[in-house]
PDB file of C-alpha atoms in Angstrom:
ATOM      1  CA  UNK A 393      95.956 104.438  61.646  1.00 45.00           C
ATOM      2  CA  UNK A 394      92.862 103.956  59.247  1.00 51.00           C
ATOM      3  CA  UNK A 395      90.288 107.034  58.914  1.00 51.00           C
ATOM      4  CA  UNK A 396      87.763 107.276  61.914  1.00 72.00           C
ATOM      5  CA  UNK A 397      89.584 105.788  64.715  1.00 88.00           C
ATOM      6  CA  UNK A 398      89.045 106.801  68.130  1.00 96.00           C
ATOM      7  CA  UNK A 399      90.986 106.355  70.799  1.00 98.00           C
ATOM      8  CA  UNK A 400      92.295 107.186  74.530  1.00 98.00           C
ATOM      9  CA  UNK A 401      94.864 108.216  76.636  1.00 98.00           C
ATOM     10  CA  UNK A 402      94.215 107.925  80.079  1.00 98.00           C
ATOM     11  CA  UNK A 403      96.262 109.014  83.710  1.00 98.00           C
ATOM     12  CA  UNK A 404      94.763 108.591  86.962  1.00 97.00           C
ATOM     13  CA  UNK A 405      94.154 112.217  88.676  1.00 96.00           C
ATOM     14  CA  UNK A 406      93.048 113.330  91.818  1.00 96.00           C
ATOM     15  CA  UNK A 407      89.180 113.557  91.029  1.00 97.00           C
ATOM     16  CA  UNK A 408      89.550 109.642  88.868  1.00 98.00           C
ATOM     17  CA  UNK A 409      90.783 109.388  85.507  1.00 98.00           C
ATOM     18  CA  UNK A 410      91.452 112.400  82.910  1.00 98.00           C
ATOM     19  CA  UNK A 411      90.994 110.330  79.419  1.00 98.00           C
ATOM     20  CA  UNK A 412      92.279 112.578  75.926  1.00 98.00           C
ATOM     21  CA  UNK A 413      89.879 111.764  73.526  1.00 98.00           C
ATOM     22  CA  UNK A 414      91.733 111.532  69.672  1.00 98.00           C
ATOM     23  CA  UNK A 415      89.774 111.517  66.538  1.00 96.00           C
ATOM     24  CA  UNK A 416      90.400 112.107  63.005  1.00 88.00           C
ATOM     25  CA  UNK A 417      87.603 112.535  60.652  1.00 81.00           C
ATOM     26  CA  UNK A 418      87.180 110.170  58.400  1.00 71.00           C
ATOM     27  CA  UNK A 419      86.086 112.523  55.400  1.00 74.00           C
ATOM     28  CA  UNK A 420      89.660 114.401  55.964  1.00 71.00           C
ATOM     29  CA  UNK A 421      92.430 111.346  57.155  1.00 69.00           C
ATOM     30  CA  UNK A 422      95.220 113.605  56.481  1.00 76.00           C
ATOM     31  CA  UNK A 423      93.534 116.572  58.851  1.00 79.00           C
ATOM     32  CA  UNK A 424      94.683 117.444  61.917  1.00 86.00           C
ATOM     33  CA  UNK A 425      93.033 115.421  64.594  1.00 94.00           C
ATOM     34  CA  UNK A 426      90.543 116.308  67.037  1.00 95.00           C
ATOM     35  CA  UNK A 427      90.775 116.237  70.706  1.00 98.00           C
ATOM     36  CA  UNK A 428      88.452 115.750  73.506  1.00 97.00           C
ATOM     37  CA  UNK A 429      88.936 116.070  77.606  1.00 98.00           C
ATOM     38  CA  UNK A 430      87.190 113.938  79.979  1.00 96.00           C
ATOM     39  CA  UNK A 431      87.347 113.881  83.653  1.00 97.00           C
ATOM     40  CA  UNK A 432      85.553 110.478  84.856  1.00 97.00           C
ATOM     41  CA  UNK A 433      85.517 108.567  88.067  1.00 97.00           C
ATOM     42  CA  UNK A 434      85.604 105.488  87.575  1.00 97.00           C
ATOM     43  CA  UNK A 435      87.885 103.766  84.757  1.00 98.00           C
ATOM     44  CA  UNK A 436      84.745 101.481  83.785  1.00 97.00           C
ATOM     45  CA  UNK A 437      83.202 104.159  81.992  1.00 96.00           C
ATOM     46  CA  UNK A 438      85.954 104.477  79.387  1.00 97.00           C
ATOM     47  CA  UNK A 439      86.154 100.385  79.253  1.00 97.00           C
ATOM     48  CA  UNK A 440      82.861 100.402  78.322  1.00 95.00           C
ATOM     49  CA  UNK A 441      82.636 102.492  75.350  1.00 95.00           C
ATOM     50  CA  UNK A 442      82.805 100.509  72.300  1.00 93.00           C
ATOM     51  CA  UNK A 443      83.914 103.362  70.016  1.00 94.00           C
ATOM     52  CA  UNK A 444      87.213 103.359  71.628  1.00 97.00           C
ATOM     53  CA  UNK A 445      89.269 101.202  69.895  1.00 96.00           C
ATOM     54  CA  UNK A 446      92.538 101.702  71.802  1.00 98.00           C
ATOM     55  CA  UNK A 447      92.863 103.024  75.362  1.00 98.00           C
ATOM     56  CA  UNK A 448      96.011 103.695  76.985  1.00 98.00           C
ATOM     57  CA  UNK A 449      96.266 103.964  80.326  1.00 98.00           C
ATOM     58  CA  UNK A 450      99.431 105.072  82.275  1.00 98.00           C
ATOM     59  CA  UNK A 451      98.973 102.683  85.651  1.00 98.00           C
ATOM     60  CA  UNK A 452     100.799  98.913  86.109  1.00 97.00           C
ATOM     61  CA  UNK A 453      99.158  95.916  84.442  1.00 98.00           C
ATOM     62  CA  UNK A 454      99.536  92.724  85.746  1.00 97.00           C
ATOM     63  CA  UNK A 455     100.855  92.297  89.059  1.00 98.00           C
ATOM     64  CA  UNK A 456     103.438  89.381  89.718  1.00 97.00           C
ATOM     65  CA  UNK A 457     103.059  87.123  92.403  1.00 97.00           C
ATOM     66  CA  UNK A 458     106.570  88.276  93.584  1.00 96.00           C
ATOM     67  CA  UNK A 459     108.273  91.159  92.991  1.00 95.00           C
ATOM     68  CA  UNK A 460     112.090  90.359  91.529  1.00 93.00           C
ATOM     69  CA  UNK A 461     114.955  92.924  91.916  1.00 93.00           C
ATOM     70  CA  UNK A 462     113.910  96.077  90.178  1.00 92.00           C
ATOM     71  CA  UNK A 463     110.173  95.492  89.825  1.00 93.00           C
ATOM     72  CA  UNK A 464     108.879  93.639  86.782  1.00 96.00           C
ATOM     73  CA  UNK A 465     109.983  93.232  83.824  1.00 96.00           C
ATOM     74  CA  UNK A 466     108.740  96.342  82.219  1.00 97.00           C
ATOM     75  CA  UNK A 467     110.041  98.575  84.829  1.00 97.00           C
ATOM     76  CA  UNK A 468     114.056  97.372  84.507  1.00 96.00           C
ATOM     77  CA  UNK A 469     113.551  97.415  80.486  1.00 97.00           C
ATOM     78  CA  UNK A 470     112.602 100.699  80.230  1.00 97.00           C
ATOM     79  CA  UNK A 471     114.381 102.641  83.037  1.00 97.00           C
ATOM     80  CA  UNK A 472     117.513 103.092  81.431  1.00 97.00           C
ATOM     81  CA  UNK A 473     116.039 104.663  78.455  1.00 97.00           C
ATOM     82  CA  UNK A 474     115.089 107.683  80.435  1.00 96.00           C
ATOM     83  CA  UNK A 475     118.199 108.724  82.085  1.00 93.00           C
ATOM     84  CA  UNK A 476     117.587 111.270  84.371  1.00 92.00           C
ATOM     85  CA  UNK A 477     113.771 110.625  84.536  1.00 94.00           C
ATOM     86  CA  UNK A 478     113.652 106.946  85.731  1.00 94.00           C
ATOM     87  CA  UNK A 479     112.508 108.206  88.899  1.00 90.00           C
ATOM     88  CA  UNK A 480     109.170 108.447  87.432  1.00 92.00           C
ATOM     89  CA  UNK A 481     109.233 104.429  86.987  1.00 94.00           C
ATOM     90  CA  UNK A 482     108.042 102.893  90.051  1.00 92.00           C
ATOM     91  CA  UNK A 483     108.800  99.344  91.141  1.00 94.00           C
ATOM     92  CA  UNK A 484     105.436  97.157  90.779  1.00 96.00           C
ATOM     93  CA  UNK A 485     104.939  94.692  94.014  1.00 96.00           C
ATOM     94  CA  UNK A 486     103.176  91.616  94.367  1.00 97.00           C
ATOM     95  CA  UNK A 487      99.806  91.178  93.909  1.00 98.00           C
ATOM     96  CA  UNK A 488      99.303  90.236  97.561  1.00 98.00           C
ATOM     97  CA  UNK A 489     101.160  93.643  98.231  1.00 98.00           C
ATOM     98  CA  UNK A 490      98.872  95.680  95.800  1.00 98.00           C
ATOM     99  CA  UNK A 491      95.642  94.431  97.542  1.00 98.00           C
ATOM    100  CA  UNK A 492      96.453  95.903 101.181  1.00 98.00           C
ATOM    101  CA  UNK A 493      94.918  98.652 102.100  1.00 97.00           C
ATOM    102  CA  UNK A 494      97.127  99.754 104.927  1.00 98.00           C
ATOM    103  CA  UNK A 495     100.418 100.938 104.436  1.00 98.00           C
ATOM    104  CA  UNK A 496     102.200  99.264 107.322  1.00 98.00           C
ATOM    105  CA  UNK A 497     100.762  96.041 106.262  1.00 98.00           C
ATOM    106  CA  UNK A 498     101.145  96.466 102.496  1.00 98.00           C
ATOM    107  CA  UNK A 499     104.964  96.922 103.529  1.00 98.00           C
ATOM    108  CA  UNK A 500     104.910  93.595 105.702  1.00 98.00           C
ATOM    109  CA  UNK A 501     103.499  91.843 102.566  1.00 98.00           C
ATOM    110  CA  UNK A 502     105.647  93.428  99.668  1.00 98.00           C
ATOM    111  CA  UNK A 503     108.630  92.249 102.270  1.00 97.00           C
ATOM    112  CA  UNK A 504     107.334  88.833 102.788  1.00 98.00           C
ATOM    113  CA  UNK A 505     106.822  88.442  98.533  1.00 97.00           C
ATOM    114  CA  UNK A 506     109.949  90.481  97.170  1.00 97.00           C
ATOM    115  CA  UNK A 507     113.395  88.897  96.117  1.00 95.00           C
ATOM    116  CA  UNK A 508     115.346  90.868  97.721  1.00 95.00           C
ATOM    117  CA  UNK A 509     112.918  91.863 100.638  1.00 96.00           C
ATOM    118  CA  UNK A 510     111.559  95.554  99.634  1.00 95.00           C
ATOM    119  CA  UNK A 511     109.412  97.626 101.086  1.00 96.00           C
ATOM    120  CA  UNK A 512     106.451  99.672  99.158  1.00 95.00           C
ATOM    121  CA  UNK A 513     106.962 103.800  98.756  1.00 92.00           C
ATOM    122  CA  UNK A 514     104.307 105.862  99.618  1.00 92.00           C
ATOM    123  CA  UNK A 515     104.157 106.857  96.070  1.00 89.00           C
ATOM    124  CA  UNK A 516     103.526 103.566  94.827  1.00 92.00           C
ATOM    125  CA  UNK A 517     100.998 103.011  98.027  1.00 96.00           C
ATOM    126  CA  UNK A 518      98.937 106.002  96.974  1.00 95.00           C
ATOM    127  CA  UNK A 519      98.330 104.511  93.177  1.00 96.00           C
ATOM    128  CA  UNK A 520      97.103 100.712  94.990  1.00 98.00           C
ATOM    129  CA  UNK A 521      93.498 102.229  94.667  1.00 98.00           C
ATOM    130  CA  UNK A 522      93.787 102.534  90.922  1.00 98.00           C
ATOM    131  CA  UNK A 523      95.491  99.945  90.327  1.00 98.00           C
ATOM    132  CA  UNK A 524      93.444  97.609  91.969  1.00 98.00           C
ATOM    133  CA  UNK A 525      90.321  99.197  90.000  1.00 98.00           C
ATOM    134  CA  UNK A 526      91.902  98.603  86.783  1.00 98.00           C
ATOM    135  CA  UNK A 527      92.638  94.731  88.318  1.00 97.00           C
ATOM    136  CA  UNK A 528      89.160  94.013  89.479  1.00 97.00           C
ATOM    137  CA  UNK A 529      87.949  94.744  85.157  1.00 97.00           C
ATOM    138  CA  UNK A 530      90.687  93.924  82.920  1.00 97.00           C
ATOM    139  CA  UNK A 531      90.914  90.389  81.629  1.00 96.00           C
ATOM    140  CA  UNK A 532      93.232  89.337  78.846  1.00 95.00           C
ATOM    141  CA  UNK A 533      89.811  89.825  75.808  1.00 95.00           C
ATOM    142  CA  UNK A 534      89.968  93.569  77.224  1.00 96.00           C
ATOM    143  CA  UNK A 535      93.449  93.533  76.523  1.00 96.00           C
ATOM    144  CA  UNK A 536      92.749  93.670  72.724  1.00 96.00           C
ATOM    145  CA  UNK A 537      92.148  97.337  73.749  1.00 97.00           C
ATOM    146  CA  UNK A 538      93.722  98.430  76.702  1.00 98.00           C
ATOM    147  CA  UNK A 539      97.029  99.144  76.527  1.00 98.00           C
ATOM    148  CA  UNK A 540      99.321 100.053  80.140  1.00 98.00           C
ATOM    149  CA  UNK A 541     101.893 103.256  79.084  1.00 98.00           C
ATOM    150  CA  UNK A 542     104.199 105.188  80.891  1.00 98.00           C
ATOM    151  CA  UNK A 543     104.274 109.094  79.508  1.00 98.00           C
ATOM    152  CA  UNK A 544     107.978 109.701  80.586  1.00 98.00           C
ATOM    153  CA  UNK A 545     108.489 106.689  78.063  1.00 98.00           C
ATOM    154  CA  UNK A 546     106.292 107.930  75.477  1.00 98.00           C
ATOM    155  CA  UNK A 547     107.801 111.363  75.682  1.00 98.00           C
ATOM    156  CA  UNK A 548     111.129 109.109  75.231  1.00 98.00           C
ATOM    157  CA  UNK A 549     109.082 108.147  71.969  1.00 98.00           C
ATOM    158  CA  UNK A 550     108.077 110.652  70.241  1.00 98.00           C
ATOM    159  CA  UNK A 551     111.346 112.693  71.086  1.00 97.00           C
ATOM    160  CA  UNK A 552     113.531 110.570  68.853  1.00 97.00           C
ATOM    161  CA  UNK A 553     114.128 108.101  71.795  1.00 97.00           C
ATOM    162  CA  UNK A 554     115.290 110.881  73.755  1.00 97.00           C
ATOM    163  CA  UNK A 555     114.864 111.442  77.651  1.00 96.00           C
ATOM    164  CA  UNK A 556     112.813 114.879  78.159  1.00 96.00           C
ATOM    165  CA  UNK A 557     115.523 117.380  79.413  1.00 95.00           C
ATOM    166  CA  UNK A 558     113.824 119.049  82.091  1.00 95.00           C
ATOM    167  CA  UNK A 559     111.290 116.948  85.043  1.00 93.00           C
ATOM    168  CA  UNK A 560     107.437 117.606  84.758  1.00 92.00           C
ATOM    169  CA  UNK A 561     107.330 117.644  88.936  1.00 86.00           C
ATOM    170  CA  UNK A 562     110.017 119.487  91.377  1.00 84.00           C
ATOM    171  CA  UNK A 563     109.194 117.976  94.749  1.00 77.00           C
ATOM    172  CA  UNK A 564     105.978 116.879  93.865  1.00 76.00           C
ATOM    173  CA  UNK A 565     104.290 119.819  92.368  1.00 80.00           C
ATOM    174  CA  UNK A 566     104.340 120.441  88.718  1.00 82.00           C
ATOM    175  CA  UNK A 567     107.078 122.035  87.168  1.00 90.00           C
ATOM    176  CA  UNK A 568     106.035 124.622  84.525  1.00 93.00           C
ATOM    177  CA  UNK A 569     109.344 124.436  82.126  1.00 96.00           C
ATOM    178  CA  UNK A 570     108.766 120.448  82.325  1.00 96.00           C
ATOM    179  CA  UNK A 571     105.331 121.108  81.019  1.00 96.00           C
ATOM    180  CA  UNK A 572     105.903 123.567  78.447  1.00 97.00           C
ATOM    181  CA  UNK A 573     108.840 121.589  76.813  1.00 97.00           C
ATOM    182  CA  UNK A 574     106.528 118.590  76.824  1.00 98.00           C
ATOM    183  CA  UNK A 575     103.757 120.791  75.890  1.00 97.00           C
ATOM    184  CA  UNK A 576     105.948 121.829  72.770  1.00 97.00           C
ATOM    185  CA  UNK A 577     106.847 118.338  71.653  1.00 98.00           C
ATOM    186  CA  UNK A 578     102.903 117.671  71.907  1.00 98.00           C
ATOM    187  CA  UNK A 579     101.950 120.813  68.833  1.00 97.00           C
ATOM    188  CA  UNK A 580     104.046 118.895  67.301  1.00 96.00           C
ATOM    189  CA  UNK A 581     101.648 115.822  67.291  1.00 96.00           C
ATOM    190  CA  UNK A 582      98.504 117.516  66.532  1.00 95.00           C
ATOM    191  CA  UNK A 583      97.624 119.261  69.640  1.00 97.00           C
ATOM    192  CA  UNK A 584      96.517 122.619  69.295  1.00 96.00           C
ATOM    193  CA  UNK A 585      98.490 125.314  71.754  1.00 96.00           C
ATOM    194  CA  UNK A 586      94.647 126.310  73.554  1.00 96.00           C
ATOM    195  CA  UNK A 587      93.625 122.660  73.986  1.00 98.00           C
ATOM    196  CA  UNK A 588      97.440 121.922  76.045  1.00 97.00           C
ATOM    197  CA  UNK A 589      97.363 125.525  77.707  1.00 95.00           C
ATOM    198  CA  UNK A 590      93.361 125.521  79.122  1.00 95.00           C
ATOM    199  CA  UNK A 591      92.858 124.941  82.504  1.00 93.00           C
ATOM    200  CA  UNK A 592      92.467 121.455  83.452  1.00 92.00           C
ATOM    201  CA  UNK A 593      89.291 120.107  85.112  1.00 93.00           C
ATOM    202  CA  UNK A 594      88.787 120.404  89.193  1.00 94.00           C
ATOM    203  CA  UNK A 595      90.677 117.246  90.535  1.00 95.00           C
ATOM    204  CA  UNK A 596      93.191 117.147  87.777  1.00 96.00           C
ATOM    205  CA  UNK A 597      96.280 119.167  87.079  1.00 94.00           C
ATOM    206  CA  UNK A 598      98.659 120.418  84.291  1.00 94.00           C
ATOM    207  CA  UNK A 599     100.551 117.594  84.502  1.00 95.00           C
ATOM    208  CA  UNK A 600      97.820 114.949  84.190  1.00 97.00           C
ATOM    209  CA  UNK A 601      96.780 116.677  81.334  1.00 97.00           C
ATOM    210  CA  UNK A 602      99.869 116.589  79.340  1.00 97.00           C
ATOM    211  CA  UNK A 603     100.583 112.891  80.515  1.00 98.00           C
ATOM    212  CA  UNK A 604      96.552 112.379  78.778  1.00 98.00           C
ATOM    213  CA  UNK A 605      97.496 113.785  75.767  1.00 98.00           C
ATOM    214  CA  UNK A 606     101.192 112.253  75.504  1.00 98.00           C
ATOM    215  CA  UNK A 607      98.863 108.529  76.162  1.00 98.00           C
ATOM    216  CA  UNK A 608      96.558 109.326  73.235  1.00 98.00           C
ATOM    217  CA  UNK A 609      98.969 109.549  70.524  1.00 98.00           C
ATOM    218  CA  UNK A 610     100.458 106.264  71.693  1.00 98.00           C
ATOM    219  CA  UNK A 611      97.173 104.637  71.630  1.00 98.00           C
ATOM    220  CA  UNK A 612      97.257 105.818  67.943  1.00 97.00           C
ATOM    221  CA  UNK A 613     100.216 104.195  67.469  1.00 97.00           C
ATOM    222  CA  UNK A 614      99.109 101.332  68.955  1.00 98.00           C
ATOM    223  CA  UNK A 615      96.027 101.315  66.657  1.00 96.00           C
ATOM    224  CA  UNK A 616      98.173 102.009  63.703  1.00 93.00           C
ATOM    225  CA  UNK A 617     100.389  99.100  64.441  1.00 96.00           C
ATOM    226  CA  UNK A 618     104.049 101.502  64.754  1.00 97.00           C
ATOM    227  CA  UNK A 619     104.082 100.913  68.690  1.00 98.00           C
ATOM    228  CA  UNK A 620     106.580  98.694  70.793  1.00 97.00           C
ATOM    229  CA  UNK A 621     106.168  96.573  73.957  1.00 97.00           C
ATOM    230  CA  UNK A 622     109.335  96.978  76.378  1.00 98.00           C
ATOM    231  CA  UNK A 623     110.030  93.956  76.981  1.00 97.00           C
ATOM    232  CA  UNK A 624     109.500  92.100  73.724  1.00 96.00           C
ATOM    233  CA  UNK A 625     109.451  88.826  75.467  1.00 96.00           C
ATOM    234  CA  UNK A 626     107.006  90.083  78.165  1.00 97.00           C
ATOM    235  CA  UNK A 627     105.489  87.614  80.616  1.00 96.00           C
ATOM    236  CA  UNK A 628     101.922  87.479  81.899  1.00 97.00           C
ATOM    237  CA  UNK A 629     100.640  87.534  85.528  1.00 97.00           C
ATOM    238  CA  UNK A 630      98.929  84.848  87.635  1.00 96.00           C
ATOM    239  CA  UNK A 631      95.384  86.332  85.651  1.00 96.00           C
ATOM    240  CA  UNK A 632      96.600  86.129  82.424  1.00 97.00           C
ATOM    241  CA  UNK A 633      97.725  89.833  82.112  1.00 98.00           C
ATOM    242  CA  UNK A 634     100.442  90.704  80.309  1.00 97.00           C
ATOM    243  CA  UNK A 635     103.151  92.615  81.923  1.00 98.00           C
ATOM    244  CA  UNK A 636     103.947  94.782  79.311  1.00 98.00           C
ATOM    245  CA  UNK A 637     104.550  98.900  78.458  1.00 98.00           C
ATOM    246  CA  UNK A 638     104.030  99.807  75.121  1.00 98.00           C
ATOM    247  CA  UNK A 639     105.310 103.569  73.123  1.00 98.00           C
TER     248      UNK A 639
END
């Protein structure tokens, strides 16, 4: 990554988007770099700022028209790289699916536009909102910046293409020896131990703070040309998206 660079990792959070600002100087290159939380509501205001270079965002890019065995493309490339955490990689439904904004009919769609017939999980359901915010901006110029990422898979990354041992959530509240073995892996990429161990902002948690940070050194990576799309031969979406996760 040349001197200066700025860029962003981004997961969605209960009060909008937590972004991890990353910055190296560029009087110093080699320094450490420097880090930055944000807590915004809408995703718009991170699209927006020129000086980000590379932002990547852990939510689904490109939404198929229908939904194939598995999810798309993306989802079956990656999940059996993460062993035990694959959980964490949800299946991505139509479009058509995506845009309801009731469950019950959001599951009549994502049956009617699914090969085989699938419903949607409520964990999916409750990330449609994002999603569909990220949809209603992106177009495939942005995409020159804007990156989608997964941080189980970028954990996978930067852990010599190893699966984290322990999960970051035990029935879905946040695991504290999930986020301290991340959290270790992390000092190891720059991040100081009082900038992983402060207390996130109101509406975020833990959790979506180490996923933030995890995102940012990808989007370096990205930047500096040494990250990978999963799949190679990725397709794009009925809006010219790519379908595509990159670590």
């Amino acid at each position: 990554m040349r001197a200066g660079l700025r860029v962003a990792g981004v997961d969605g959070c209960r009060a909008g988007w937590i972004a991890v600002i990353r910055e190296r100087d560029a009087r110093h290159p080699d320094a450490d770099p420097r880090h930055t939380l944000i807590v915004t509501e809408g995703i718009a205001t991170l699209f927006g700022d020129a000086a980000l270079e590379t932002i990547a965002i852990d939510m689904p890019m490109g939404l198929p028209e229908r939904a194939g065995q598995g999810g798309r493309g993306p989802e079956r490339v990656v999940r059996p790289l993460l062993g035990a955490r694959q959980s964490s990689v949800f299946s991505v439904p139509s479009r058509a699916a995506v845009a309801c904004e009731e469950y019950g009919e959001a599951c009549r769609v994502a049956l009617a536009t699914s090969d085989p017939p699938r419903k949607v999980s409520k964990q999916a359901f409750h990330l449609f909102p994002k999603v569909r915010e990220i949809d209603a901006l992106l177009t495939p110029a942005l995409e020159a910046r804007v990156f989608e990422v997964h941080p189980e898979l970028a954990f996978w990354r930067l852990n010599g293409e190893r699966a984290m041992r322990l999960p970051k959530k035990v029935k879905s509240a946040a695991s504290m020896p999930g986020i301290e073995e991340r959290a270790a892996l992390l000092r190891h990429h720059g991040f100081e131990a009082e900038f992983l161990e402060q207390r996130p902002p109101k509406g975020a948690g833990r959790d979506d703070l180490v996923d933030a940070c995890v995102n940012a050194v990808i989007a370096e990576r990205i930047a500096a040309g040494r990250a990978e799309c999963f799949p190679r031969d990725f397709q794009r979406d009925g809006k010219g998206l790519r379908m595509a996760i990159w670590a």
